Amino acid sequence: MDFIYTIFPPKVLSQVFVGLSRTTILFIVSSGLSLILGVLRIPNVAHGSLYMIGAFMAFTISKVFGGGDIGFWLALIGAPLGVALVSLIAERGVFQFLYEREHLMLLLLTFAFSLVFGDLVKIVWGAEYKSVPVPQVFQGFVNLFGGLPFPLYNLFLLIVGPIVAVVLWLIVNKTKIGKIARAAAVDREMVGAVGINVSWVFAIVFVIGCLLAGLGGALVAPTVSVTLGMDHTLIIEAFLIVIMGGLGNIWGALLGALIFGLSQSLGILIWSQFGIVFPYAAVIVVLLFRPTGLLKSTW
Amino acid sequence: MLQSMLRGKGLIWGYAGLIILFLLPLILPRFYIYIVSIILLTGLLATSLNLVLGYGGIFQFHHAVFYGVGAYATALMLTRTGLSPWISFIVGPIVSAALGLIMGMICIRLSKLYFAMLQISLGSLVWIIVYRWYSFTGGDDGIHGIPLPEILSSPNGAYYFTLIITLICFLIMYKIVKSPFGSALQGIRDNPVRSEMIGINVKRHQLLALIIAGFFAGVAGFLFVVVDTTVFPDMLFWTLSLEICIMCLLGGWFSFFGPMLGAAIIIVLRTFVSTFTSYWTLVLGILMMFVIFFLPNGVLGYVEEKLHKGLIEPVIKE
C-alpha cells in the first residue's frame, strides 16, 4: 500500500477523506434545495434553518433516549420526520398561496421564514452550544490504506451519501410521483389539466426536499457543536453548490458538493488561514466558464 | 430641489419634514438623535440598492458588501494613515464603486438568479477576507474608537453631517433616476430585448448602475463610521443584504422614497421591540410575511393605491 503514499502524501489523503465526508453533508442538504428549486422554483433560504432544526431535534431525541446507540438511530429517523412536519405546516400554511409570485418575493418570504425559525430555535433550545454523542458503534478510528487513522463515523457518512443519492434518483426517475413532479416542473398547467392535483405534488416535493435538510442536520450533529448560526454559512454553501451543479439537477448537486468539499479541505493545506476562500473561488471560475452550471439545469 | 421631487401638498410636507429634521437635535435626547442618524444612513443604503433592484431590475442580493467595504476603507484610512480624514471619507465610496465595477464585470453576463448567486458568492469571499484577515481588519472584533475630526465628534455634529450628506445624495440619486440614463435603466428592466433593439447598450447601463449603487452604499458606509465610530464584519454579511431588500419591499420599491420609509419603519421597530424582547428577528420575520401577503407593493404603494394622486409621484406601476 505504500505506493499510494508516494503519489499522495498521507496529509493530502486524509484531507481528501475529510473533504469527502463534508461533501456528504453538503450533498444531502443541497440535493434537497436543488429539488425544491427545480420543481417548485422556490429559492428556499429557510433550507439552512431546517438543517439547523434537524440538528437540534437530533440532539433532543438522542438526549431523551439516553444518548446511546438507540437514541442515535431514532434521532436519525425522527429528526428528518420532525423537520418534514415543520415544512409541511409551512408549505400548506403559507407557500402554497404564493407559487405564482416572482422569485424575489419568494426568496424574501423564505428569508422571513429563516428569521422566524432562527428565533424559534433560540426559544425552544436556547443559545448554548449543544453536542450530540457519537454512537458506540462508530466511535474510534479505522486505518485506511494501512495506517491512515480515519474516524469511523466519517466512514459511515461516506456510505450514507451514495445511498441517499441513489434513493433520491430512484424516487425522481422511477416512481410515479417523481415523474409527475418532473412534468410539473416543466409545465405546471398542463399537469393540472390532466387531472393531477399539482398543489399536493408540490407539497410532497417540498417536504421531501426539507426532509433531506433535516437528515443532513441529524447526520452532522455528532461531528460538530450544534449551535445557532450554523444555518447561515451552510445555506450560502448549499446555494452555491446548486448553482454550480445546475439548478434542479441532483447529479449536479453531487458534483458541486464534491468540488466544494474537496476544494475546501485541500485549500486548507495550501493556505490554512484562508482555506475557505478556495471553494468560493471555484464557484466563480465555474460560473465564468459555464454560466448556467456544470450540468443541465431544469430551468 | 424639493420642487422637482414633490408636488402640491407633498411639497409642504417635504419642507415641514426638512425643518423638523434640522430642528430635531434641539428637542430629542442624544440617543434618539443617534437613531435618526442611523435611519438616515440606512435609508440612503436602501435607496442605493433600490436604484439597481427597483429601477434596474438587477438582482443585487449582496448589497451590504459595498456598505461594509466603504465603511472599512474609511475606517482603515482613518486609523492607519495620517492623511486628512476628509480624504478618507472620499476614499470609502470610491473603493466601494471600484468593487461595484469589479463584481459587476464578473457577474453582469449572468441573468437573474444566477447573477444573484454569483454575487452572493463574491460578496461572501469579501466577507471571509475581512473576517479572517485579523492583522489588517481586526477580524470579528472589527475596529473600534475610530478617530474623527473635531467637528464630527459631537453627536449633533455627526447628525448634521449625516443629514446634509444624505440630502445631497438623495438629490443626486433622484436626478439620476429622472435622467435619460434612469429612463433607459427602467426600460431595460421592463423589456431588455426591446431596449437592446432601440440601441441601448444594456450591459453598459447595468454596469454603470451597479457602480453608482456601490458608490452610494459606500457613502452610507462612511456615514456609519462617522455616526458609530465602529466597523464590524457583520456589516458585510449576507443577512444584512436581505434585510436591506426587506426595507425596500416594505417601503415600496416602485417609489423613490419607499426604501427610506422602509428603513425608518424597521429601525424604529427594532429599537422599540428590542427594549422588551430579545426576539426581534421573530417579529421582523412575521412582519415580513404580512407585508408579502398583504402589501406586495409596500407601504407607499398601498398609500398610493388609496390616494391615487397626491404625496408622492409613483415611478412605475406594474
Coordinates of C-alpha atoms in Angstrom, one line a residue:
Chain A
M1 CA 0.0 0.0 0.0
D2 CA 3.0 2.3 0.2
F3 CA 2.8 3.3 -3.4
I4 CA -0.3 5.3 -2.7
Y5 CA 1.7 7.4 -0.2
T6 CA 4.3 8.1 -2.8
I7 CA 1.7 9.6 -5.1
F8 CA -0.4 11.2 -2.4
P9 CA 1.2 12.2 0.9
P10 CA -0.8 11.0 3.9
K11 CA -1.7 14.5 4.8
V12 CA -3.3 15.1 1.5
L13 CA -5.0 11.8 1.5
S14 CA -6.5 12.3 5.0
Q15 CA -7.7 15.8 3.9
V16 CA -9.4 14.2 0.9
F17 CA -11.3 11.9 3.1
V18 CA -12.3 14.8 5.5
G19 CA -13.4 16.7 2.4
L20 CA -15.4 13.7 1.2
S21 CA -17.3 13.4 4.5
R22 CA -18.1 17.1 4.4
T23 CA -19.2 16.5 0.8
T24 CA -21.8 14.0 2.0
I25 CA -23.4 16.5 4.3
L26 CA -23.3 19.3 1.7
F27 CA -24.7 16.9 -0.9
I28 CA -27.6 15.8 1.2
V29 CA -28.6 19.3 2.1
S30 CA -28.1 20.8 -1.3
S31 CA -29.9 18.0 -3.2
G32 CA -33.0 18.9 -1.2
L33 CA -32.5 22.5 -2.1
S34 CA -32.0 21.6 -5.7
L35 CA -35.1 19.5 -5.8
I36 CA -37.2 22.4 -4.4
L37 CA -35.6 24.9 -6.8
G38 CA -36.0 22.6 -9.8
V39 CA -39.7 21.7 -9.3
L40 CA -41.2 24.5 -7.2
R41 CA -38.8 27.3 -8.3
I42 CA -38.5 28.5 -4.7
P43 CA -35.1 29.7 -3.7
N44 CA -35.5 28.4 -0.3
V45 CA -33.4 30.4 2.1
A46 CA -35.1 28.7 5.0
H47 CA -33.5 25.4 4.0
G48 CA -30.5 26.2 6.2
S49 CA -32.7 26.8 9.1
L50 CA -34.4 23.4 8.6
Y51 CA -31.0 21.8 8.6
M52 CA -30.3 23.6 11.9
I53 CA -33.7 22.4 13.3
G54 CA -32.8 18.9 12.2
A55 CA -29.6 19.0 14.2
F56 CA -31.3 20.4 17.3
M57 CA -34.1 17.8 17.0
A58 CA -31.4 15.1 16.8
F59 CA -29.9 16.5 20.0
T60 CA -33.2 16.3 21.8
I61 CA -34.1 12.8 20.6
S62 CA -30.7 11.5 21.4
K63 CA -30.8 13.0 24.8
V64 CA -34.3 11.7 25.6
F65 CA -33.2 8.2 24.8
G66 CA -30.1 8.4 27.0
G67 CA -27.5 9.4 24.4
G68 CA -26.8 5.8 23.4
D69 CA -27.0 3.9 20.2
I70 CA -30.8 3.6 20.2
G71 CA -31.0 7.4 20.7
F72 CA -28.8 8.0 17.7
W73 CA -30.7 5.8 15.3
L74 CA -34.0 7.1 16.5
A75 CA -32.7 10.7 16.0
L76 CA -31.6 9.8 12.5
I77 CA -35.1 8.8 11.7
G78 CA -37.1 11.2 14.0
A79 CA -35.3 14.4 13.2
P80 CA -35.9 14.4 9.5
L81 CA -39.5 13.4 10.0
G82 CA -39.9 16.3 12.5
V83 CA -38.4 18.7 10.0
A84 CA -40.7 17.3 7.3
L85 CA -43.7 18.1 9.6
V86 CA -42.5 21.6 10.2
S87 CA -42.0 22.1 6.4
L88 CA -45.4 20.6 5.7
I89 CA -47.1 23.1 8.0
A90 CA -45.1 26.0 6.4
E91 CA -46.0 24.8 2.9
R92 CA -49.7 24.3 3.5
G93 CA -50.0 27.4 5.7
V94 CA -48.1 29.9 3.6
F95 CA -46.1 28.8 0.5
Q96 CA -49.0 27.2 -1.4
F97 CA -50.7 30.6 -1.8
L98 CA -47.6 32.2 -3.3
Y99 CA -46.3 30.0 -6.0
E100 CA -47.3 32.5 -8.7
R101 CA -45.2 35.3 -7.2
E102 CA -41.9 36.3 -8.7
H103 CA -38.7 34.8 -7.3
L104 CA -37.6 37.8 -5.5
M105 CA -40.7 37.7 -3.3
L106 CA -40.4 34.0 -2.7
L107 CA -36.8 34.5 -1.7
L108 CA -37.6 37.2 0.7
L109 CA -40.5 35.1 2.1
T110 CA -38.2 32.2 2.7
F111 CA -35.8 34.6 4.3
A112 CA -38.6 35.7 6.6
F113 CA -39.1 32.1 7.5
S114 CA -35.5 31.6 8.3
L115 CA -35.6 34.6 10.6
V116 CA -38.6 33.2 12.4
F117 CA -37.1 29.7 12.6
G118 CA -33.9 31.0 13.9
D119 CA -35.6 32.7 16.8
L120 CA -37.9 29.8 17.4
V121 CA -34.9 27.6 17.8
K122 CA -33.5 30.1 20.3
I123 CA -36.8 30.0 22.2
V124 CA -37.0 26.2 22.3
W125 CA -33.4 25.2 22.7
G126 CA -31.6 28.2 24.0
A127 CA -28.5 29.9 22.7
E128 CA -25.9 27.5 24.3
Y129 CA -23.8 25.0 22.3
K130 CA -25.1 21.5 22.2
S131 CA -23.3 18.3 21.4
V132 CA -24.6 15.0 20.3
P133 CA -22.5 12.0 21.3
V134 CA -21.1 9.8 18.5
P135 CA -22.8 6.3 18.9
Q136 CA -20.8 3.5 20.4
V137 CA -20.7 1.6 17.1
F138 CA -19.0 4.4 15.3
Q139 CA -16.5 5.5 18.0
G140 CA -12.9 5.1 17.2
F141 CA -10.8 5.1 14.1
V142 CA -10.2 2.8 11.1
N143 CA -6.9 2.6 9.4
L144 CA -7.2 3.5 5.7
F145 CA -4.6 2.0 3.4
G146 CA -2.8 0.5 6.3
G147 CA -2.0 3.4 8.6
L148 CA -4.1 6.4 8.0
P149 CA -6.4 7.0 11.0
F150 CA -9.9 8.0 9.9
P151 CA -12.9 8.4 12.2
L152 CA -15.4 5.6 11.9
Y153 CA -18.3 8.0 11.9
N154 CA -17.0 9.8 8.9
L155 CA -16.7 6.5 7.1
F156 CA -20.4 5.9 7.9
L157 CA -21.1 9.3 6.3
L158 CA -19.3 8.3 3.2
I159 CA -21.6 5.3 2.9
V160 CA -24.8 7.2 3.6
G161 CA -24.1 9.8 0.9
P162 CA -24.3 7.5 -2.1
I163 CA -27.3 5.6 -0.6
V164 CA -29.2 8.9 -0.4
A165 CA -28.1 9.8 -3.9
V166 CA -29.4 6.5 -5.3
V167 CA -32.6 6.6 -3.4
L168 CA -33.3 10.1 -4.5
W169 CA -32.5 9.3 -8.1
L170 CA -34.9 6.3 -7.9
I171 CA -37.7 8.5 -6.4
V172 CA -37.3 11.2 -9.0
N173 CA -36.9 9.0 -12.0
K174 CA -38.6 5.7 -11.3
T175 CA -41.7 6.5 -9.2
K176 CA -44.9 8.0 -10.3
I177 CA -44.7 10.9 -8.0
G178 CA -41.2 11.7 -9.3
K179 CA -42.4 11.6 -12.9
I180 CA -45.4 13.9 -12.1
A181 CA -43.0 16.2 -10.3
R182 CA -40.7 16.4 -13.2
A183 CA -43.6 17.1 -15.5
A184 CA -44.9 19.8 -13.2
A185 CA -41.5 21.4 -13.2
V186 CA -41.7 21.8 -17.0
D187 CA -45.3 22.7 -17.4
R188 CA -47.4 23.1 -14.3
E189 CA -50.7 24.0 -16.0
M190 CA -50.6 21.0 -18.4
V191 CA -50.1 18.6 -15.5
G192 CA -53.1 20.2 -13.7
A193 CA -55.1 19.9 -16.9
V194 CA -54.8 16.1 -17.0
G195 CA -56.4 15.9 -13.6
I196 CA -53.5 15.8 -11.2
N197 CA -53.6 17.8 -8.0
V198 CA -50.4 19.8 -8.6
S199 CA -50.7 21.6 -5.3
W200 CA -50.2 18.4 -3.4
V201 CA -47.5 17.2 -5.7
F202 CA -45.6 20.4 -4.9
A203 CA -46.2 19.9 -1.2
I204 CA -44.8 16.4 -1.3
V205 CA -41.7 17.5 -3.2
F206 CA -41.2 20.4 -0.8
V207 CA -41.5 18.1 2.2
I208 CA -39.0 15.6 0.6
G209 CA -36.6 18.4 0.0
C210 CA -36.9 19.7 3.5
L211 CA -36.6 16.1 4.9
L212 CA -33.2 15.9 3.3
A213 CA -32.2 19.2 5.0
G214 CA -33.3 17.6 8.3
L215 CA -31.4 14.4 7.5
G216 CA -28.3 16.5 6.8
G217 CA -28.7 18.2 10.1
A218 CA -29.2 14.9 12.0
L219 CA -26.1 13.4 10.4
V220 CA -23.9 16.4 11.0
A221 CA -24.9 16.7 14.7
P222 CA -22.4 14.2 16.2
T223 CA -19.5 15.8 14.3
V224 CA -20.0 19.5 15.1
S225 CA -21.2 21.5 18.0
V226 CA -24.9 22.2 17.4
T227 CA -25.4 25.9 17.7
L228 CA -27.4 28.9 16.5
G229 CA -26.0 30.4 13.3
M230 CA -24.9 27.0 11.8
D231 CA -27.6 27.7 9.2
H232 CA -26.1 31.0 7.9
T233 CA -22.9 29.7 6.3
L234 CA -24.4 26.4 5.2
I235 CA -27.3 27.9 3.2
I236 CA -24.9 30.0 1.2
E237 CA -22.7 27.0 0.5
A238 CA -25.8 24.9 -0.5
F239 CA -27.0 27.6 -2.9
L240 CA -23.6 27.9 -4.5
I241 CA -23.4 24.1 -4.9
V242 CA -26.8 24.1 -6.6
I243 CA -25.9 26.9 -8.9
M244 CA -22.6 25.4 -9.7
G245 CA -24.1 22.0 -10.5
G246 CA -27.0 23.3 -12.5
L247 CA -30.4 24.2 -10.9
G248 CA -32.6 21.2 -10.2
N249 CA -30.1 18.6 -11.2
I250 CA -29.4 16.0 -8.5
W251 CA -26.1 14.8 -10.0
G252 CA -25.2 18.4 -10.4
A253 CA -25.6 18.9 -6.7
L254 CA -23.4 15.9 -6.1
L255 CA -20.7 17.2 -8.4
G256 CA -21.0 20.7 -6.9
A257 CA -20.7 19.3 -3.4
L258 CA -17.6 17.3 -4.4
I259 CA -15.9 20.4 -5.8
F260 CA -16.9 22.4 -2.8
G261 CA -16.0 19.9 -0.2
L262 CA -12.7 18.9 -1.7
S263 CA -11.5 22.4 -2.6
Q264 CA -12.2 23.5 0.9
S265 CA -10.4 20.6 2.6
L266 CA -7.4 20.7 0.2
G267 CA -7.4 24.5 0.3
I268 CA -6.7 24.4 4.0
L269 CA -3.4 22.5 3.2
I270 CA -2.3 25.2 0.8
W271 CA -3.2 28.2 2.8
S272 CA -4.5 27.4 6.3
Q273 CA -5.8 30.9 7.2
F274 CA -7.8 31.4 4.0
G275 CA -8.6 27.8 3.1
I276 CA -12.3 28.6 3.0
V277 CA -11.6 31.0 0.1
F278 CA -10.9 28.2 -2.4
P279 CA -14.4 26.8 -2.8
Y280 CA -15.8 30.3 -3.4
A281 CA -13.1 30.9 -6.0
A282 CA -14.0 27.5 -7.5
V283 CA -17.6 28.7 -7.9
I284 CA -16.5 31.9 -9.6
V285 CA -14.3 30.0 -12.0
V286 CA -17.1 27.5 -12.8
L287 CA -19.7 30.2 -13.4
L288 CA -17.3 32.3 -15.5
F289 CA -16.9 29.4 -17.9
R290 CA -20.3 27.8 -17.6
P291 CA -22.7 30.5 -16.7
T292 CA -25.6 28.1 -16.1
G293 CA -23.8 25.4 -14.1
L294 CA -21.8 22.3 -15.0
L295 CA -24.7 20.0 -15.8
K296 CA -28.0 20.6 -17.5
S297 CA -30.4 22.6 -15.4
T298 CA -34.2 22.1 -15.4
W299 CA -34.9 25.8 -15.8
Chain B
M1 CA -34.6 70.9 -5.1
L2 CA -37.8 69.7 -3.5
Q3 CA -40.0 71.3 -6.1
S4 CA -38.9 68.7 -8.6
M5 CA -39.4 65.8 -6.2
L6 CA -42.7 66.6 -4.7
R7 CA -45.9 68.3 -5.9
G8 CA -48.8 70.1 -4.2
K9 CA -49.3 69.0 -0.7
G10 CA -46.3 66.9 -0.8
L11 CA -44.1 70.0 -1.2
I12 CA -45.4 71.4 2.1
W13 CA -44.9 68.2 3.8
G14 CA -41.4 67.9 2.4
Y15 CA -40.4 71.4 3.7
A16 CA -42.0 70.7 7.0
G17 CA -40.1 67.4 7.3
L18 CA -36.8 69.1 6.4
I19 CA -37.3 71.8 9.0
I20 CA -38.2 69.2 11.6
L21 CA -35.1 67.2 10.7
F22 CA -32.9 70.2 11.2
L23 CA -34.5 71.2 14.5
L24 CA -34.5 67.6 16.0
P25 CA -31.3 67.9 18.0
L26 CA -32.9 70.8 19.9
I27 CA -35.8 68.6 21.0
L28 CA -34.7 65.0 21.2
P29 CA -32.2 63.4 23.6
R30 CA -28.9 62.2 22.4
F31 CA -29.9 58.5 21.9
Y32 CA -32.8 59.4 19.6
I33 CA -30.5 61.6 17.5
Y34 CA -28.3 58.6 17.1
I35 CA -31.3 56.5 16.0
V36 CA -32.3 59.2 13.5
S37 CA -28.8 59.3 12.1
I38 CA -28.8 55.5 11.7
I39 CA -32.2 55.8 9.9
L40 CA -30.9 58.4 7.5
L41 CA -27.8 56.4 6.5
T42 CA -29.7 53.1 6.3
G43 CA -32.3 54.8 4.2
L44 CA -29.5 56.0 1.9
L45 CA -28.2 52.5 1.7
A46 CA -31.7 51.1 0.9
T47 CA -32.3 53.7 -1.7
S48 CA -29.0 53.0 -3.4
L49 CA -30.0 49.3 -3.5
N50 CA -33.3 50.4 -5.0
L51 CA -31.5 52.1 -7.8
V52 CA -30.5 48.7 -9.1
L53 CA -33.1 46.5 -7.7
G54 CA -36.3 48.5 -8.1
Y55 CA -35.3 50.7 -11.1
G56 CA -32.8 48.5 -12.8
G57 CA -34.4 45.1 -12.1
I58 CA -31.0 43.7 -11.3
F59 CA -31.0 41.1 -8.5
Q60 CA -28.4 42.7 -6.4
F61 CA -28.6 40.4 -3.4
H62 CA -25.4 41.2 -1.7
H63 CA -25.6 45.0 -1.4
A64 CA -24.2 45.1 2.1
V65 CA -20.8 44.3 0.8
F66 CA -20.4 47.7 -0.7
Y67 CA -21.7 49.3 2.5
G68 CA -19.2 47.3 4.6
V69 CA -16.3 47.8 2.3
G70 CA -17.0 51.6 2.2
A71 CA -17.0 51.6 5.9
Y72 CA -13.9 49.5 6.3
A73 CA -12.0 51.5 3.7
T74 CA -12.8 54.7 5.5
A75 CA -12.1 53.2 8.9
L76 CA -8.7 51.8 7.8
M77 CA -7.7 55.1 6.2
L78 CA -8.6 56.9 9.4
T79 CA -6.8 54.6 11.8
R80 CA -3.8 53.5 9.7
T81 CA -2.8 56.6 7.7
G82 CA -2.1 60.1 8.7
L83 CA -4.0 61.6 5.9
S84 CA -6.7 64.2 6.4
P85 CA -9.9 62.5 7.5
W86 CA -11.9 64.3 4.8
I87 CA -9.8 62.4 2.2
S88 CA -10.7 59.1 3.8
F89 CA -14.4 60.0 3.5
I90 CA -14.0 60.2 -0.2
V91 CA -11.8 57.1 -0.4
G92 CA -14.5 54.9 1.1
P93 CA -17.2 55.4 -1.6
I94 CA -14.6 55.3 -4.3
V95 CA -13.4 51.9 -3.1
S96 CA -17.0 50.7 -3.0
A97 CA -17.6 51.9 -6.5
A98 CA -14.5 50.2 -7.7
L99 CA -15.6 47.0 -6.1
G100 CA -19.0 47.5 -7.8
L101 CA -17.2 47.7 -11.1
I102 CA -15.2 44.6 -10.5
M103 CA -18.1 42.5 -9.2
G104 CA -20.3 43.9 -11.9
M105 CA -17.9 43.0 -14.6
I106 CA -17.8 39.4 -13.4
C107 CA -21.5 39.0 -12.7
I108 CA -23.1 41.0 -15.4
R109 CA -23.1 38.3 -18.1
L110 CA -25.4 36.2 -16.0
S111 CA -29.1 36.8 -15.6
K112 CA -31.5 36.9 -12.6
L113 CA -30.9 34.2 -10.1
Y114 CA -27.5 33.2 -11.4
F115 CA -26.4 36.8 -11.2
A116 CA -27.7 36.9 -7.6
M117 CA -25.9 33.7 -6.6
L118 CA -22.6 34.6 -8.2
Q119 CA -22.8 38.0 -6.5
I120 CA -23.5 36.4 -3.1
S121 CA -20.5 34.1 -3.7
L122 CA -18.2 37.0 -4.5
G123 CA -19.6 39.0 -1.6
S124 CA -19.0 36.1 0.8
L125 CA -15.5 36.0 -0.4
V126 CA -15.0 39.6 0.6
W127 CA -16.7 38.9 3.9
I128 CA -14.4 36.0 4.6
I129 CA -11.3 38.1 3.8
V130 CA -12.5 40.8 6.2
Y131 CA -13.4 38.2 8.8
R132 CA -10.2 36.2 8.6
W133 CA -7.6 38.9 7.9
Y134 CA -7.1 39.6 11.6
S135 CA -4.0 41.6 11.4
F136 CA -5.4 44.1 8.9
T137 CA -9.1 44.4 9.5
G138 CA -9.3 43.3 13.1
G139 CA -11.2 40.1 12.3
D140 CA -14.5 39.6 14.1
D141 CA -13.8 42.3 16.6
G142 CA -13.9 44.9 14.0
I143 CA -12.3 48.4 14.6
H144 CA -13.4 50.5 17.5
G145 CA -13.0 54.1 18.5
I146 CA -12.1 55.4 15.1
P147 CA -10.7 58.9 15.4
L148 CA -12.9 61.6 13.8
P149 CA -12.3 65.3 13.1
E150 CA -13.2 67.6 15.9
I151 CA -16.4 69.0 14.3
L152 CA -17.9 65.5 13.9
S153 CA -17.1 64.1 17.3
S154 CA -20.1 65.6 19.0
P155 CA -23.4 63.7 18.4
N156 CA -25.0 66.8 16.8
G157 CA -22.1 67.3 14.5
A158 CA -22.3 63.8 13.3
Y159 CA -26.1 64.1 12.9
Y160 CA -25.9 67.3 10.8
F161 CA -23.2 65.9 8.7
T162 CA -25.2 62.7 8.1
L163 CA -28.3 64.7 7.3
I164 CA -26.6 67.0 4.8
I165 CA -24.7 64.2 3.1
T166 CA -27.9 62.1 2.9
L167 CA -29.9 65.0 1.4
I168 CA -27.2 65.7 -1.2
C169 CA -27.1 62.0 -2.1
F170 CA -30.8 61.8 -2.3
L171 CA -30.9 64.8 -4.7
I172 CA -28.2 63.3 -6.9
M173 CA -29.9 59.9 -7.0
Y174 CA -33.2 61.5 -7.8
K175 CA -31.6 63.3 -10.7
I176 CA -30.1 60.1 -11.9
V177 CA -33.4 58.3 -11.8
K178 CA -35.1 61.1 -13.7
S179 CA -32.2 61.5 -16.2
P180 CA -32.2 59.8 -19.6
F181 CA -29.9 57.2 -18.1
G182 CA -32.5 56.4 -15.4
S183 CA -35.2 56.1 -18.0
A184 CA -33.1 53.7 -20.1
L185 CA -32.4 51.7 -16.9
Q186 CA -36.2 51.3 -16.3
G187 CA -36.7 50.4 -19.9
I188 CA -34.1 47.7 -19.6
R189 CA -35.9 46.4 -16.5
D190 CA -39.2 46.2 -18.3
N191 CA -38.0 44.8 -21.6
P192 CA -34.3 44.2 -22.1
V193 CA -34.7 42.8 -25.6
R194 CA -36.6 45.8 -26.9
S195 CA -34.1 48.2 -25.1
E196 CA -31.3 46.4 -26.9
M197 CA -33.2 46.8 -30.2
I198 CA -33.6 50.6 -29.9
G199 CA -29.8 50.9 -29.4
I200 CA -29.3 50.9 -25.7
N201 CA -26.2 49.2 -24.5
V202 CA -27.9 47.0 -21.9
K203 CA -24.8 45.6 -20.1
R204 CA -23.0 49.0 -20.0
H205 CA -26.1 50.7 -18.5
Q206 CA -26.5 48.0 -15.9
L207 CA -22.8 48.1 -15.1
L208 CA -22.9 51.8 -14.6
A209 CA -26.0 51.4 -12.4
L210 CA -24.1 48.9 -10.3
I211 CA -21.1 51.3 -9.9
I212 CA -23.4 54.1 -8.9
A213 CA -25.3 51.9 -6.4
G214 CA -21.9 50.8 -5.0
F215 CA -20.8 54.3 -4.6
F216 CA -23.8 55.5 -2.6
A217 CA -23.7 52.3 -0.5
G218 CA -20.1 53.3 0.3
V219 CA -21.3 56.8 1.3
A220 CA -23.7 55.1 3.7
G221 CA -20.8 53.1 4.9
F222 CA -18.6 56.0 5.8
L223 CA -21.6 57.8 7.4
F224 CA -21.9 54.8 9.7
V225 CA -18.3 55.2 10.6
V226 CA -19.0 58.9 11.4
V227 CA -22.1 58.1 13.5
D228 CA -21.0 55.0 15.3
T229 CA -17.1 55.2 15.1
T230 CA -17.0 51.4 14.8
V231 CA -17.0 48.8 12.0
F232 CA -17.5 45.1 12.3
P233 CA -17.7 42.2 9.8
D234 CA -21.4 41.7 10.2
M235 CA -21.8 44.8 8.1
L236 CA -20.8 42.7 5.1
F237 CA -22.8 39.6 6.0
W238 CA -25.5 38.4 3.5
T239 CA -28.3 38.5 6.1
L240 CA -27.9 42.3 6.2
S241 CA -28.2 42.4 2.4
L242 CA -31.6 40.6 2.6
E243 CA -32.7 42.9 5.4
I244 CA -32.0 45.9 3.1
C245 CA -34.1 44.1 0.4
I246 CA -36.8 43.8 3.0
M247 CA -36.6 47.6 3.7
C248 CA -37.1 48.3 0.0
L249 CA -40.0 45.9 -0.2
L250 CA -41.6 47.2 3.0
G251 CA -41.5 50.8 1.9
G252 CA -42.3 50.1 -1.7
W253 CA -39.7 49.7 -4.4
F254 CA -41.7 51.3 -7.1
S255 CA -41.4 54.7 -5.4
F256 CA -38.3 56.8 -4.8
F257 CA -38.9 57.4 -1.1
G258 CA -40.1 53.9 -0.3
P259 CA -36.8 52.4 0.8
M260 CA -36.2 55.3 3.1
L261 CA -39.6 54.8 4.7
G262 CA -39.0 51.1 5.0
A263 CA -35.6 51.7 6.7
A264 CA -37.3 54.1 9.1
I265 CA -40.0 51.6 10.0
I266 CA -37.7 48.7 10.5
I267 CA -35.1 50.7 12.6
V268 CA -37.8 52.3 14.8
L269 CA -39.5 49.0 15.3
R270 CA -36.1 47.3 16.1
T271 CA -35.3 50.0 18.6
F272 CA -38.6 49.7 20.4
V273 CA -39.1 45.9 20.2
S274 CA -35.5 45.3 21.4
T275 CA -36.3 47.2 24.6
F276 CA -38.7 44.5 25.8
T277 CA -37.8 41.3 24.0
S278 CA -34.7 39.8 22.5
Y279 CA -36.6 38.1 19.7
W280 CA -36.5 40.9 17.3
T281 CA -35.9 38.7 14.2
L282 CA -39.0 36.8 15.0
V283 CA -41.0 40.0 14.9
L284 CA -39.2 41.0 11.7
G285 CA -39.9 37.7 10.0
I286 CA -43.6 37.8 10.9
L287 CA -43.9 41.4 9.8
M288 CA -42.2 40.5 6.5
M289 CA -44.7 37.6 5.9
F290 CA -47.6 40.0 6.4
V291 CA -46.1 42.5 4.0
I292 CA -45.5 39.9 1.3
F293 CA -49.1 38.7 1.7
F294 CA -51.0 41.9 2.0
L295 CA -48.8 44.7 0.8
P296 CA -46.8 43.4 -2.1
N297 CA -46.2 47.0 -3.3
G298 CA -45.1 48.2 0.1
V299 CA -46.5 50.8 2.4
L300 CA -46.0 53.6 -0.1
G301 CA -47.6 51.5 -2.8
Y302 CA -50.6 51.0 -0.6
V303 CA -50.9 54.6 0.2
E304 CA -50.6 55.4 -3.4
E305 CA -53.4 53.0 -4.2
K306 CA -55.7 54.6 -1.6
L307 CA -54.9 58.2 -2.6
H308 CA -54.5 57.7 -6.3
K309 CA -52.8 61.0 -6.6
G310 CA -51.1 63.1 -4.0
L311 CA -48.0 62.9 -1.9
I312 CA -45.5 61.1 -4.0
E313 CA -45.3 60.6 -7.7
P314 CA -45.3 56.9 -8.5
V315 CA -42.3 55.9 -10.5
I316 CA -43.9 53.0 -12.2
K317 CA -46.7 50.5 -11.6
E318 CA -46.6 47.0 -12.8

